[in-house]
Amino acid sequence: MAFWLDGRRYRHYSSGRREPDLATLVRIAEALGTTPNWLLGVTASGLTDPELAELIARFSNASNGMTKQELEMCVIQAEAVVAANRKPRPEN
């Protein structure tokens, strides 16, 4: 989806002089392949660790650009990591 934002509006938004309305914010997020919440810095509810919240947001945003098959592969890999970390590790 093509989205055009003229230079003057972009400068106003990026400098903080103005803020886009909700409809424009949604269109900007769609063009960037992310969510309005991510653009606004809203983190997942219930998370107290900001670094963890940021990693989850990054993973979620990356998944927006994946095919169903790619996303399924990532989920399988993530589940394998969790399963491997639950197994007792031999001590050296």
mmCIF file of C-alpha atoms in Angstrom:
data_model
loop_
_atom_site.group_PDB
_atom_site.id
_atom_site.type_symbol
_atom_site.label_atom_id
_atom_site.label_comp_id
_atom_site.label_asym_id
_atom_site.label_seq_id
_atom_site.Cartn_x
_atom_site.Cartn_y
_atom_site.Cartn_z
ATOM 1 C CA MET A 1 0.000 0.000 0.000
ATOM 2 C CA ALA A 2 1.445 3.334 -1.045
ATOM 3 C CA PHE A 3 1.268 6.193 1.396
ATOM 4 C CA TRP A 4 2.447 9.694 0.636
ATOM 5 C CA LEU A 5 3.346 12.189 3.336
ATOM 6 C CA ASP A 6 4.575 15.536 2.066
ATOM 7 C CA GLY A 7 7.867 16.884 3.365
ATOM 8 C CA ARG A 8 6.354 19.713 5.373
ATOM 9 C CA ARG A 9 4.017 17.431 7.321
ATOM 10 C CA TYR A 10 6.840 14.945 7.889
ATOM 11 C CA ARG A 11 9.074 17.703 9.324
ATOM 12 C CA HIS A 12 6.275 18.862 11.638
ATOM 13 C CA TYR A 13 5.691 15.305 12.894
ATOM 14 C CA SER A 14 9.363 14.415 13.256
ATOM 15 C CA SER A 15 10.195 17.652 15.087
ATOM 16 C CA GLY A 16 7.273 17.254 17.482
ATOM 17 C CA ARG A 17 5.631 20.525 16.431
ATOM 18 C CA ARG A 18 2.527 18.611 15.388
ATOM 19 C CA GLU A 19 1.067 15.151 15.807
ATOM 20 C CA PRO A 20 -0.806 13.153 13.192
ATOM 21 C CA ASP A 21 -4.478 12.453 13.690
ATOM 22 C CA LEU A 22 -5.465 8.846 14.390
ATOM 23 C CA ALA A 23 -6.282 8.001 10.772
ATOM 24 C CA THR A 24 -2.908 9.322 9.610
ATOM 25 C CA LEU A 25 -1.108 7.494 12.413
ATOM 26 C CA VAL A 26 -2.745 4.231 11.353
ATOM 27 C CA ARG A 27 -1.762 4.807 7.712
ATOM 28 C CA ILE A 28 1.842 5.597 8.708
ATOM 29 C CA ALA A 29 1.998 2.428 10.821
ATOM 30 C CA GLU A 30 0.602 0.319 7.967
ATOM 31 C CA ALA A 31 3.134 1.795 5.526
ATOM 32 C CA LEU A 32 5.958 0.969 7.950
ATOM 33 C CA GLY A 33 4.637 -2.527 8.655
ATOM 34 C CA THR A 34 4.098 -1.874 12.345
ATOM 35 C CA THR A 35 1.334 -0.812 14.714
ATOM 36 C CA PRO A 36 0.252 2.578 16.019
ATOM 37 C CA ASN A 37 1.015 1.314 19.546
ATOM 38 C CA TRP A 38 4.627 0.620 18.592
ATOM 39 C CA LEU A 39 4.979 4.075 17.042
ATOM 40 C CA LEU A 40 3.581 5.595 20.233
ATOM 41 C CA GLY A 41 5.857 3.529 22.475
ATOM 42 C CA VAL A 42 3.036 1.556 24.065
ATOM 43 C CA THR A 43 4.377 -1.701 25.489
ATOM 44 C CA ALA A 44 2.684 -5.007 26.180
ATOM 45 C CA SER A 45 0.508 -4.798 29.257
ATOM 46 C CA GLY A 46 1.725 -6.447 32.427
ATOM 47 C CA LEU A 47 5.415 -6.328 31.508
ATOM 48 C CA THR A 48 7.612 -4.525 33.994
ATOM 49 C CA ASP A 49 10.899 -5.086 32.153
ATOM 50 C CA PRO A 50 11.115 -2.443 29.393
ATOM 51 C CA GLU A 51 13.832 -4.359 27.537
ATOM 52 C CA LEU A 52 11.653 -7.477 27.427
ATOM 53 C CA ALA A 53 8.683 -5.416 26.252
ATOM 54 C CA GLU A 54 10.835 -3.906 23.490
ATOM 55 C CA LEU A 55 12.046 -7.334 22.329
ATOM 56 C CA ILE A 56 8.484 -8.659 22.215
ATOM 57 C CA ALA A 57 7.366 -5.586 20.264
ATOM 58 C CA ARG A 58 10.249 -6.007 17.805
ATOM 59 C CA PHE A 59 9.401 -9.698 17.325
ATOM 60 C CA SER A 60 5.745 -8.857 16.782
ATOM 61 C CA ASN A 61 6.573 -6.106 14.293
ATOM 62 C CA ALA A 62 8.942 -8.387 12.382
ATOM 63 C CA SER A 63 6.224 -11.020 12.155
ATOM 64 C CA ASN A 64 3.960 -8.572 10.320
ATOM 65 C CA GLY A 65 6.213 -8.840 7.265
ATOM 66 C CA MET A 66 6.365 -12.643 7.227
ATOM 67 C CA THR A 67 4.430 -15.155 5.231
ATOM 68 C CA LYS A 68 2.358 -17.702 7.120
ATOM 69 C CA GLN A 69 5.041 -20.323 6.465
ATOM 70 C CA GLU A 70 7.852 -18.062 7.716
ATOM 71 C CA LEU A 71 5.888 -17.191 10.829
ATOM 72 C CA GLU A 72 5.172 -20.854 11.534
ATOM 73 C CA MET A 73 8.900 -21.610 11.211
ATOM 74 C CA CYS A 74 9.759 -18.878 13.725
ATOM 75 C CA VAL A 75 7.172 -20.172 16.181
ATOM 76 C CA ILE A 76 8.575 -23.699 15.899
ATOM 77 C CA GLN A 77 12.089 -22.361 16.507
ATOM 78 C CA ALA A 78 10.950 -20.346 19.517
ATOM 79 C CA GLU A 79 9.191 -23.377 20.971
ATOM 80 C CA ALA A 80 12.367 -25.439 20.459
ATOM 81 C CA VAL A 81 14.419 -22.843 22.345
ATOM 82 C CA VAL A 82 11.969 -22.926 25.251
ATOM 83 C CA ALA A 83 11.953 -26.723 25.308
ATOM 84 C CA ALA A 84 15.763 -26.870 25.232
ATOM 85 C CA ASN A 85 16.015 -24.460 28.140
ATOM 86 C CA ARG A 86 13.658 -26.591 30.254
ATOM 87 C CA LYS A 87 15.771 -29.736 29.935
ATOM 88 C CA PRO A 88 18.229 -30.363 32.756
ATOM 89 C CA ARG A 89 21.732 -29.526 31.616
ATOM 90 C CA PRO A 90 24.615 -31.802 32.535
ATOM 91 C CA GLU A 91 27.090 -30.256 34.898
ATOM 92 C CA ASN A 92 30.749 -30.278 33.880
#
